[in-house]
XYZ file of C-alpha atoms in Angstrom:
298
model
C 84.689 23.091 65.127
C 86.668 22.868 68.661
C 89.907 22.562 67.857
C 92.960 20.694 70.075
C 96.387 21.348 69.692
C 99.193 20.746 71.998
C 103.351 20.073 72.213
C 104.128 16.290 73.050
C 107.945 15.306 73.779
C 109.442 12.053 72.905
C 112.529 11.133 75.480
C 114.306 8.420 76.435
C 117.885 7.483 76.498
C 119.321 6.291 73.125
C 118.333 3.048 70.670
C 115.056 2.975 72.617
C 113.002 3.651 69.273
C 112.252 7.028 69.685
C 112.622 8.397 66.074
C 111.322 5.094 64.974
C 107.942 6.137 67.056
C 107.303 9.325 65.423
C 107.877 8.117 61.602
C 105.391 5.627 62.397
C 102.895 8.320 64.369
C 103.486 10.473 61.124
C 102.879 7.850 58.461
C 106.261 9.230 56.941
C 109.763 9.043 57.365
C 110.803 12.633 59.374
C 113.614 11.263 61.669
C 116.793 9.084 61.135
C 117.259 5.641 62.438
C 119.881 3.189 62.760
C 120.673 0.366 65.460
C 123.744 2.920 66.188
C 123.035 4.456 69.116
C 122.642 8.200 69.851
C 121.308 8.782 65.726
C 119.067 11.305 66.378
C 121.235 14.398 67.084
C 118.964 17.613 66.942
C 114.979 18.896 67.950
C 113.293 17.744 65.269
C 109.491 19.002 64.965
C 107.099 16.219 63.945
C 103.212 17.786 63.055
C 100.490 15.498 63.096
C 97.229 17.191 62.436
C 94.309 15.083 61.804
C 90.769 15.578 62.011
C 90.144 18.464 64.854
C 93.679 17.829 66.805
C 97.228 18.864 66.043
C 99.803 17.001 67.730
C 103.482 18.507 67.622
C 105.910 15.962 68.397
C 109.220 17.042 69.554
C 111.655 14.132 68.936
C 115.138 14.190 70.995
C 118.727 12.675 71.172
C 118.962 10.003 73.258
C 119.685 10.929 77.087
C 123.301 9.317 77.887
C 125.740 9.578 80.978
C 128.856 9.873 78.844
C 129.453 13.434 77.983
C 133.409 13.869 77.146
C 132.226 16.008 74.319
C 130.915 19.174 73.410
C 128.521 17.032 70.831
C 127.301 14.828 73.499
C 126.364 17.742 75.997
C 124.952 19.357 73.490
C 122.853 16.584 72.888
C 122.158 15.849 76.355
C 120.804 20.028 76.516
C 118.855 19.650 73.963
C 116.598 16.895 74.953
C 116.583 18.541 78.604
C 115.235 21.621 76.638
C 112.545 19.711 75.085
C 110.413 18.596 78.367
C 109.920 22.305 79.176
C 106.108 23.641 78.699
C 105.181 20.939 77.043
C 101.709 19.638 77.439
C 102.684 15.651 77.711
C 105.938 13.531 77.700
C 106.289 10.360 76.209
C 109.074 8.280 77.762
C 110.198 5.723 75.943
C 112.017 2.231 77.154
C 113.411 -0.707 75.525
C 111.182 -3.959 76.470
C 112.252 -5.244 80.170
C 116.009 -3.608 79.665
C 116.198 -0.508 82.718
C 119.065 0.997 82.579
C 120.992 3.672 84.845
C 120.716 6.188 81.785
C 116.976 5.390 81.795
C 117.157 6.333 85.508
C 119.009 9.740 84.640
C 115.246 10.373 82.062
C 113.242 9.834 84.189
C 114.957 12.236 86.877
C 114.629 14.544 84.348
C 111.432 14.081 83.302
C 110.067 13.824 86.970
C 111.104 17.575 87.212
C 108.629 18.539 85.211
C 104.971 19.559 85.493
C 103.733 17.617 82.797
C 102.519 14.246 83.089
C 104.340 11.154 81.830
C 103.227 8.703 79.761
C 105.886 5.613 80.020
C 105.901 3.430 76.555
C 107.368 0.149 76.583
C 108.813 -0.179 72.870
C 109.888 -3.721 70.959
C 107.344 -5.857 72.850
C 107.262 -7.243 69.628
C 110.859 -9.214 70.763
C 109.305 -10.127 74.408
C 108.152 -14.271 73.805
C 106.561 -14.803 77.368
C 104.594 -11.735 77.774
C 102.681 -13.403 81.003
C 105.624 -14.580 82.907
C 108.033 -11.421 81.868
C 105.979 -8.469 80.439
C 103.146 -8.243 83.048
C 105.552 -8.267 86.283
C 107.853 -6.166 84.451
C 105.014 -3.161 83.921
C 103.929 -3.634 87.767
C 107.594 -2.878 88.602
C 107.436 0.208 86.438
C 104.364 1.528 87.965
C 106.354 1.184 91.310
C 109.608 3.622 90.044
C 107.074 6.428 89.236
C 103.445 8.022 89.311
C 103.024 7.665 85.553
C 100.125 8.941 83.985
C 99.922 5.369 81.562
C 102.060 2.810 80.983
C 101.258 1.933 77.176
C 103.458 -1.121 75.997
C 104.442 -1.157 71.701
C 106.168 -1.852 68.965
C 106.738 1.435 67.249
C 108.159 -0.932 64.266
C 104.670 -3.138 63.833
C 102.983 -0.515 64.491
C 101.005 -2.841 67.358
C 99.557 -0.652 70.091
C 100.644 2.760 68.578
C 96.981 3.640 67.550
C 96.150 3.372 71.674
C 98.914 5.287 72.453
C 97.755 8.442 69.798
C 94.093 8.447 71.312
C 96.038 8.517 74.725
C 98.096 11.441 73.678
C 95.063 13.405 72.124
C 93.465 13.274 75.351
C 96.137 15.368 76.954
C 95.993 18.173 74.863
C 94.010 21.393 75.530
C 91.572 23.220 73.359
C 93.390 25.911 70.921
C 93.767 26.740 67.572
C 96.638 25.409 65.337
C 100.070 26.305 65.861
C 100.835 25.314 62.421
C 99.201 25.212 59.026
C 97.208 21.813 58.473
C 99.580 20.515 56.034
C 102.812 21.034 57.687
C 105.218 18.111 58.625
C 108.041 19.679 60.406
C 109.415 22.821 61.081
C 112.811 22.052 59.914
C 114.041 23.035 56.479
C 114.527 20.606 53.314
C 118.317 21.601 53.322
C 118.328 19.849 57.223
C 116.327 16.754 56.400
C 118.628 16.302 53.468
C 121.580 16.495 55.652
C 120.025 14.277 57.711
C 119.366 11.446 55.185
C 122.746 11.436 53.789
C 124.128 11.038 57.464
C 121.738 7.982 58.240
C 122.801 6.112 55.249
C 126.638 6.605 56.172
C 125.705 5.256 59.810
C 123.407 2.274 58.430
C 126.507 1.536 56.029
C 129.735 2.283 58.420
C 128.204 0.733 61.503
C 130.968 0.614 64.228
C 133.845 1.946 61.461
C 132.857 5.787 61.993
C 130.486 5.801 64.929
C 130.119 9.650 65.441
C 133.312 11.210 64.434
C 131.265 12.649 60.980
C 128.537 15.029 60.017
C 126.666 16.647 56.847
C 126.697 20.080 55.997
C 124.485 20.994 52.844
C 126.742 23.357 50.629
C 124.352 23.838 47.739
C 120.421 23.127 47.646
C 118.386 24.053 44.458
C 114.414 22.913 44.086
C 112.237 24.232 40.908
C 109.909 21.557 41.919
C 110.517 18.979 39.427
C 114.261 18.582 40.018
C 116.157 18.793 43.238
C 120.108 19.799 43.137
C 121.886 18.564 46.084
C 125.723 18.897 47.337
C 126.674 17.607 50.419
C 130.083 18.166 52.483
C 131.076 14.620 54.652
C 132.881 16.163 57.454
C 135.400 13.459 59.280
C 137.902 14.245 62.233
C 141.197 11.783 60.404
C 142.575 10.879 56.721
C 141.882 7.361 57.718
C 137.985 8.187 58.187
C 138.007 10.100 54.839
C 139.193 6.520 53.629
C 136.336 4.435 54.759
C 133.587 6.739 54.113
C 134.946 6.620 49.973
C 135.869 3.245 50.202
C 137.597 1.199 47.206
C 137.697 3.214 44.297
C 134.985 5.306 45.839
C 132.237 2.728 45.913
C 131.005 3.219 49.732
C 130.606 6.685 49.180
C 128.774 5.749 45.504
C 126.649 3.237 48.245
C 125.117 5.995 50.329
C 124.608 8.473 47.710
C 122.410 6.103 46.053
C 120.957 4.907 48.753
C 120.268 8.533 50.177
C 119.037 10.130 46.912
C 116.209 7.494 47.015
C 114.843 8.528 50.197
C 115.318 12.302 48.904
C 113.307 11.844 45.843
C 110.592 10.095 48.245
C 110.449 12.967 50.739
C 110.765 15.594 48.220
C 108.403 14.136 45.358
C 110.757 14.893 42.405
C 113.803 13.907 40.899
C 117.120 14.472 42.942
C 121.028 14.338 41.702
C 123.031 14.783 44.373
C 126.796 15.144 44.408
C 128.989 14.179 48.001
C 132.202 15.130 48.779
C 133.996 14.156 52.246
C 136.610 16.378 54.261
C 138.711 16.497 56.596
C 138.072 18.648 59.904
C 140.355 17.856 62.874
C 138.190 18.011 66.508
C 135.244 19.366 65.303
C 132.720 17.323 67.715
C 134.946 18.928 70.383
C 134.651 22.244 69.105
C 131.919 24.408 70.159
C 132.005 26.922 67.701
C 132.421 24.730 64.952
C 129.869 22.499 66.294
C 127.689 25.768 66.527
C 128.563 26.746 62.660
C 127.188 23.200 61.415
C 123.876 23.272 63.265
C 124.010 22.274 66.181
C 122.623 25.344 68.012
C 120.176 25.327 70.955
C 116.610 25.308 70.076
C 114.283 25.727 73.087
């Protein structure tokens, strides 16, 4: 059997429904969401292999102009890395809403040898698709030479199953890069990490937009029980204080809500413990932001 394999990178600038895209691609939740922007904060490896193709997905941060922090340019470097030698790129926008930071993707993108495929995400919100969707995709076709223009609702799911057998096409004949059934390439210490910092985002909202990260201090599986402690990093007291909340109940929230989602992902039972600290600057801080993760993966 001829087998296809090849790297496809999801881009666009943030809230566009990127991560949302490739958990619904995957069947499976792999990457955070939230409606907060800029959620997604590292590479993160999504492996699709089904029938005679394997697809690996790389999902991105969101591409934004404001970079006043090491965090955000590391973000920004990151999903630059990811359009490099891949075989396809997905961009992804938000309905009819072009922005200048969508401008600043697709400058990146355009520097790139492989083609573009331009998805048009939440059509699912658009109520007039003849007088506002169809005009709207014949302007797009007029910013750039894309390869399609496929529009979606990564959330519905409408349209998605186009957009795979669009993808597949692109990719080259070779064998697997990974074994068949392989999800990601990132470890169950990051994706629990991960989880934990989704549900303080879904919960906090605009309290503690990105002043806070995870780091996974202890991680024991013997396959029917999962041990779990997390450290809640903040930058100030006063964030410490929201993230517990009264009498500790926020904090109670999201480890309830995050062990759920753990025992999903990991198929067994998880207890995990959370603890939040205080470390002044440390979004700022390259080598701090270095020692939690956030290294460059090309």
């Amino acid at each position: 059997m001829t087998q296809r394999t090849g790297f496809v990178a999801i881009v666009g600038r943030p809230n566009v429904g990127k991560s949302t895209l490739l958990n619904r691609i995957l069947g499976q939740k792999l990457s955070i969401t939230s409606r907060k922007p800029q959620t997604t904060r590292h590479q993160i490896l999504g492996i699709k292999t089904e029938d005679d193709v394997q697809v690996v997905y790389v999902d991105t941060p969101g591409m934004h102009l404001r970079q006043e922090k090491a965090i955000n340019r590391y973000m920004n470097k990151a999903a630059t890395m990811a359009v490099k030698d891949v075989d396809l790129v997905i961009m992804v926008v938000d309905r009819t809403r072009w922005t200048d930071e969508d401008d600043m993707v697709l400058q990146a993108v355009s520097q790139q040898r492989a083609p573009v495929v331009l998805v048009v995400n939440k059509v699912d919100f658009i109520k007039d698709k003849d007088e506002e969707l169809l005009p709207y995709l014949q302007s797009l076709s007029d910013r750039y030479a894309f390869a399609q223009i496929v529009p979606l609702s990564a959330k519905t799911g409408r349209n998605v199953d186009r957009l795979e057998s669009l993808i597949n096409s692109y990719l080259p004949e070779a064998q697997y890069f990974y074994p068949e059934d392989q999800i990601t390439d990132r470890s169950s210490r990051f994706l629990a990490a991960e989880l934990v910092r989704e549900k303080i985002m879904r919960q906090l909202g605009d309290e503690l937009p990105y002043a806070m990260t995870v780091e996974i201090e202890e991680f024991t599986h013997d396959g029917r029980l999962a041990e779990i402690s997390a450290l809640i990093l903040v930058e100030r007291p006063s964030q410490k204080r929201i993230v517990i909340g009264d009498g500790g109940s926020r904090i109670k929230q999201i480890g309830q809500d995050a062990r759920k989602d753990m025992e999903i992902l990991f198929d067994c039972k998880v207890m995990l413990n959370l603890w939040v600290k205080v470390k002044t600057n440390w979004s700022d801080d390259e080598r701090a932001l270095r020692s939690l993760g956030y290294d460059d993966r090309s």
